[in-house]
Amino acid sequence: MTLRSTAIALVSAALLLSSGCSILPESKPATLYRLPSSDIQPVTSDSMTTRQRLAVAAPQAGHLLSSNRILVYPEGNIVNVYEGARWQENAPALLQSRLITGLQQSRLFASVGSDSLPSELLLLSELRHFQSDYATRPPTVKVQLDVQLVSTQNRASIATQSFTTSAQSISTNIPDVVDSFGAASDELTEQLVNWLANQQEATID
C-alpha cells in the first residue's frame, strides 16, 4: 500500500468514528413492566394469627422462566417472548415479591419476608407456568406454582400443594396482558393464603 492510500484510509476511518457511524443495528430499549399492585384481605379471625415467622424463598424455575423475558405461547407448541417488553426483574423474584406482600397483608403470620431472614416456617416452590397463551384470543395468562411448607428447625415437610390460576386479557396489547398476569398472580396469592390458613387450623385442632 502506498503512503497516499494509507493516509486516505486513516482519514476515512477517522471520519467514520467522528460521525458516530456503526455497522451494528441500533436496538430500542425494552419497556420494563411490574405486576399491577393489589390488596389481599386480612384474615378476619384474630385466633388465626400465629406467632410464627414465615420466609418465602424465590421459586425455582426452568431456563426461560428464570429470566425477565415475558413468555408467550403464540400457537401450537411454539414458545416465544414478547419483543420490546420485559419484567423489571426475573419472573421468580417478581412472583416472590407478590407472595410476600400478599401474605403480609393477610396477617396470618407474625412476620413474612424473604428466606434471608430468620423464621420458623419456610415456603419453597417451583414455578411451572407463567406465560400468556394464544389458545384463546385475546390470550389467557396461566400461572402454576407447586409449593411446599417446611419447618426450618428440621427441614421436615409440613404440607405440599399445587396452585393453578388463569386470567384472560381484554386485548392483545402488552399492558393489558400484564394486567392479566397481575390478576392471575393475585388469585394464586389468595389461594395460597387460604391454604396456609387451613394448615394453621389443622395444627390448632
JSON list of N, CA and C in Angstrom, two decimals, residues 33-35 56-61 65-68 87-101 114-115 125 127 130 145 185:
[
{"chain": "A", "resi": 33, "resn": "TYR", "atom": "N", "xyz": [-41.86, -3.82, 32.80]},
{"chain": "A", "resi": 33, "resn": "TYR", "atom": "CA", "xyz": [-43.17, -3.91, 33.44]},
{"chain": "A", "resi": 33, "resn": "TYR", "atom": "C", "xyz": [-43.05, -4.54, 34.82]},
{"chain": "A", "resi": 34, "resn": "ARG", "atom": "N", "xyz": [-43.91, -4.11, 35.72]},
{"chain": "A", "resi": 34, "resn": "ARG", "atom": "CA", "xyz": [-44.06, -4.75, 37.03]},
{"chain": "A", "resi": 34, "resn": "ARG", "atom": "C", "xyz": [-45.48, -5.29, 37.12]},
{"chain": "A", "resi": 35, "resn": "LEU", "atom": "N", "xyz": [-45.71, -6.18, 38.06]},
{"chain": "A", "resi": 35, "resn": "LEU", "atom": "CA", "xyz": [-47.07, -6.67, 38.27]},
{"chain": "A", "resi": 35, "resn": "LEU", "atom": "C", "xyz": [-47.91, -5.57, 38.89]},
{"chain": "A", "resi": 56, "resn": "VAL", "atom": "N", "xyz": [-40.34, -16.71, 52.63]},
{"chain": "A", "resi": 56, "resn": "VAL", "atom": "CA", "xyz": [-40.76, -17.13, 51.29]},
{"chain": "A", "resi": 56, "resn": "VAL", "atom": "C", "xyz": [-39.54, -17.11, 50.38]},
{"chain": "A", "resi": 57, "resn": "ALA", "atom": "N", "xyz": [-39.13, -18.27, 49.92]},
{"chain": "A", "resi": 57, "resn": "ALA", "atom": "CA", "xyz": [-37.99, -18.36, 49.00]},
{"chain": "A", "resi": 57, "resn": "ALA", "atom": "C", "xyz": [-38.44, -18.03, 47.58]},
{"chain": "A", "resi": 58, "resn": "ALA", "atom": "N", "xyz": [-37.53, -17.53, 46.77]},
{"chain": "A", "resi": 58, "resn": "ALA", "atom": "CA", "xyz": [-37.84, -17.31, 45.36]},
{"chain": "A", "resi": 58, "resn": "ALA", "atom": "C", "xyz": [-38.12, -18.65, 44.70]},
{"chain": "A", "resi": 59, "resn": "PRO", "atom": "N", "xyz": [-39.16, -18.76, 43.91]},
{"chain": "A", "resi": 59, "resn": "PRO", "atom": "CA", "xyz": [-39.49, -20.04, 43.28]},
{"chain": "A", "resi": 59, "resn": "PRO", "atom": "C", "xyz": [-38.36, -20.53, 42.36]},
{"chain": "A", "resi": 60, "resn": "GLN", "atom": "N", "xyz": [-38.17, -21.84, 42.34]},
{"chain": "A", "resi": 60, "resn": "GLN", "atom": "CA", "xyz": [-37.30, -22.45, 41.34]},
{"chain": "A", "resi": 60, "resn": "GLN", "atom": "C", "xyz": [-38.03, -22.42, 40.00]},
{"chain": "A", "resi": 61, "resn": "ALA", "atom": "N", "xyz": [-37.28, -22.37, 38.91]},
{"chain": "A", "resi": 61, "resn": "ALA", "atom": "CA", "xyz": [-37.92, -22.31, 37.59]},
{"chain": "A", "resi": 61, "resn": "ALA", "atom": "C", "xyz": [-36.95, -22.77, 36.52]},
{"chain": "A", "resi": 65, "resn": "LEU", "atom": "N", "xyz": [-38.26, -19.35, 32.24]},
{"chain": "A", "resi": 65, "resn": "LEU", "atom": "CA", "xyz": [-39.00, -18.70, 33.32]},
{"chain": "A", "resi": 65, "resn": "LEU", "atom": "C", "xyz": [-38.09, -18.04, 34.33]},
{"chain": "A", "resi": 66, "resn": "SER", "atom": "N", "xyz": [-36.80, -18.36, 34.31]},
{"chain": "A", "resi": 66, "resn": "SER", "atom": "CA", "xyz": [-35.86, -17.76, 35.26]},
{"chain": "A", "resi": 66, "resn": "SER", "atom": "C", "xyz": [-35.35, -16.40, 34.77]},
{"chain": "A", "resi": 67, "resn": "SER", "atom": "N", "xyz": [-35.81, -15.95, 33.63]},
{"chain": "A", "resi": 67, "resn": "SER", "atom": "CA", "xyz": [-35.35, -14.68, 33.07]},
{"chain": "A", "resi": 67, "resn": "SER", "atom": "C", "xyz": [-36.41, -13.60, 33.27]},
{"chain": "A", "resi": 68, "resn": "ASN", "atom": "N", "xyz": [-36.10, -12.40, 32.77]},
{"chain": "A", "resi": 68, "resn": "ASN", "atom": "CA", "xyz": [-37.09, -11.32, 32.85]},
{"chain": "A", "resi": 68, "resn": "ASN", "atom": "C", "xyz": [-37.85, -11.14, 31.54]},
{"chain": "A", "resi": 87, "resn": "TRP", "atom": "N", "xyz": [-39.99, -7.97, 32.13]},
{"chain": "A", "resi": 87, "resn": "TRP", "atom": "CA", "xyz": [-40.31, -7.70, 33.53]},
{"chain": "A", "resi": 87, "resn": "TRP", "atom": "C", "xyz": [-39.19, -6.86, 34.13]},
{"chain": "A", "resi": 88, "resn": "GLN", "atom": "N", "xyz": [-39.49, -6.15, 35.19]},
{"chain": "A", "resi": 88, "resn": "GLN", "atom": "CA", "xyz": [-38.46, -5.32, 35.83]},
{"chain": "A", "resi": 88, "resn": "GLN", "atom": "C", "xyz": [-37.41, -6.16, 36.55]},
{"chain": "A", "resi": 89, "resn": "GLU", "atom": "N", "xyz": [-37.74, -7.42, 36.84]},
{"chain": "A", "resi": 89, "resn": "GLU", "atom": "CA", "xyz": [-36.80, -8.37, 37.41]},
{"chain": "A", "resi": 89, "resn": "GLU", "atom": "C", "xyz": [-37.19, -9.76, 36.95]},
{"chain": "A", "resi": 90, "resn": "ASN", "atom": "N", "xyz": [-36.37, -10.75, 37.23]},
{"chain": "A", "resi": 90, "resn": "ASN", "atom": "CA", "xyz": [-36.69, -12.10, 36.80]},
{"chain": "A", "resi": 90, "resn": "ASN", "atom": "C", "xyz": [-38.04, -12.55, 37.35]},
{"chain": "A", "resi": 91, "resn": "ALA", "atom": "N", "xyz": [-38.76, -13.35, 36.58]},
{"chain": "A", "resi": 91, "resn": "ALA", "atom": "CA", "xyz": [-40.12, -13.76, 36.95]},
{"chain": "A", "resi": 91, "resn": "ALA", "atom": "C", "xyz": [-40.21, -14.40, 38.34]},
{"chain": "A", "resi": 92, "resn": "PRO", "atom": "N", "xyz": [-39.28, -15.30, 38.74]},
{"chain": "A", "resi": 92, "resn": "PRO", "atom": "CA", "xyz": [-39.39, -15.86, 40.09]},
{"chain": "A", "resi": 92, "resn": "PRO", "atom": "C", "xyz": [-39.29, -14.81, 41.19]},
{"chain": "A", "resi": 93, "resn": "ALA", "atom": "N", "xyz": [-38.39, -13.85, 41.03]},
{"chain": "A", "resi": 93, "resn": "ALA", "atom": "CA", "xyz": [-38.26, -12.79, 42.02]},
{"chain": "A", "resi": 93, "resn": "ALA", "atom": "C", "xyz": [-39.50, -11.90, 42.02]},
{"chain": "A", "resi": 94, "resn": "LEU", "atom": "N", "xyz": [-40.07, -11.69, 40.84]},
{"chain": "A", "resi": 94, "resn": "LEU", "atom": "CA", "xyz": [-41.29, -10.89, 40.71]},
{"chain": "A", "resi": 94, "resn": "LEU", "atom": "C", "xyz": [-42.43, -11.53, 41.49]},
{"chain": "A", "resi": 95, "resn": "LEU", "atom": "N", "xyz": [-42.60, -12.84, 41.31]},
{"chain": "A", "resi": 95, "resn": "LEU", "atom": "CA", "xyz": [-43.69, -13.55, 42.00]},
{"chain": "A", "resi": 95, "resn": "LEU", "atom": "C", "xyz": [-43.39, -13.66, 43.49]},
{"chain": "A", "resi": 96, "resn": "GLN", "atom": "N", "xyz": [-42.14, -13.85, 43.85]},
{"chain": "A", "resi": 96, "resn": "GLN", "atom": "CA", "xyz": [-41.78, -13.90, 45.27]},
{"chain": "A", "resi": 96, "resn": "GLN", "atom": "C", "xyz": [-42.21, -12.62, 45.98]},
{"chain": "A", "resi": 97, "resn": "SER", "atom": "N", "xyz": [-41.94, -11.48, 45.37]},
{"chain": "A", "resi": 97, "resn": "SER", "atom": "CA", "xyz": [-42.34, -10.19, 45.97]},
{"chain": "A", "resi": 97, "resn": "SER", "atom": "C", "xyz": [-43.85, -10.10, 46.12]},
{"chain": "A", "resi": 98, "resn": "ARG", "atom": "N", "xyz": [-44.59, -10.58, 45.10]},
{"chain": "A", "resi": 98, "resn": "ARG", "atom": "CA", "xyz": [-46.04, -10.54, 45.18]},
{"chain": "A", "resi": 98, "resn": "ARG", "atom": "C", "xyz": [-46.56, -11.42, 46.30]},
{"chain": "A", "resi": 99, "resn": "LEU", "atom": "N", "xyz": [-45.99, -12.62, 46.46]},
{"chain": "A", "resi": 99, "resn": "LEU", "atom": "CA", "xyz": [-46.42, -13.54, 47.51]},
{"chain": "A", "resi": 99, "resn": "LEU", "atom": "C", "xyz": [-46.12, -12.96, 48.89]},
{"chain": "A", "resi": 100, "resn": "ILE", "atom": "N", "xyz": [-44.94, -12.38, 49.06]},
{"chain": "A", "resi": 100, "resn": "ILE", "atom": "CA", "xyz": [-44.57, -11.80, 50.35]},
{"chain": "A", "resi": 100, "resn": "ILE", "atom": "C", "xyz": [-45.53, -10.67, 50.72]},
{"chain": "A", "resi": 101, "resn": "THR", "atom": "N", "xyz": [-45.81, -9.80, 49.75]},
{"chain": "A", "resi": 101, "resn": "THR", "atom": "CA", "xyz": [-46.72, -8.68, 50.02]},
{"chain": "A", "resi": 101, "resn": "THR", "atom": "C", "xyz": [-48.11, -9.17, 50.38]},
{"chain": "A", "resi": 114, "resn": "SER", "atom": "N", "xyz": [-38.31, -12.56, 53.06]},
{"chain": "A", "resi": 114, "resn": "SER", "atom": "CA", "xyz": [-37.56, -13.47, 52.19]},
{"chain": "A", "resi": 114, "resn": "SER", "atom": "C", "xyz": [-36.83, -14.51, 53.03]},
{"chain": "A", "resi": 115, "resn": "ASP", "atom": "N", "xyz": [-36.27, -15.50, 52.36]},
{"chain": "A", "resi": 115, "resn": "ASP", "atom": "CA", "xyz": [-35.58, -16.58, 53.09]},
{"chain": "A", "resi": 115, "resn": "ASP", "atom": "C", "xyz": [-34.20, -16.16, 53.60]},
{"chain": "A", "resi": 125, "resn": "SER", "atom": "N", "xyz": [-40.97, -23.37, 46.60]},
{"chain": "A", "resi": 125, "resn": "SER", "atom": "CA", "xyz": [-41.89, -23.52, 45.48]},
{"chain": "A", "resi": 125, "resn": "SER", "atom": "C", "xyz": [-41.15, -23.70, 44.17]},
{"chain": "A", "resi": 127, "resn": "LEU", "atom": "N", "xyz": [-41.95, -22.71, 40.07]},
{"chain": "A", "resi": 127, "resn": "LEU", "atom": "CA", "xyz": [-42.82, -22.02, 39.11]},
{"chain": "A", "resi": 127, "resn": "LEU", "atom": "C", "xyz": [-42.87, -22.85, 37.83]},
{"chain": "A", "resi": 130, "resn": "PHE", "atom": "N", "xyz": [-45.87, -19.48, 33.76]},
{"chain": "A", "resi": 130, "resn": "PHE", "atom": "CA", "xyz": [-46.02, -18.04, 33.96]},
{"chain": "A", "resi": 130, "resn": "PHE", "atom": "C", "xyz": [-45.95, -17.40, 32.58]},
{"chain": "A", "resi": 145, "resn": "LEU", "atom": "N", "xyz": [-47.93, -22.82, 40.31]},
{"chain": "A", "resi": 145, "resn": "LEU", "atom": "CA", "xyz": [-46.89, -22.83, 41.33]},
{"chain": "A", "resi": 145, "resn": "LEU", "atom": "C", "xyz": [-47.09, -24.04, 42.24]},
{"chain": "A", "resi": 185, "resn": "SER", "atom": "N", "xyz": [-51.88, -13.72, 39.25]},
{"chain": "A", "resi": 185, "resn": "SER", "atom": "CA", "xyz": [-50.99, -13.80, 40.41]},
{"chain": "A", "resi": 185, "resn": "SER", "atom": "C", "xyz": [-51.74, -13.48, 41.69]}
]
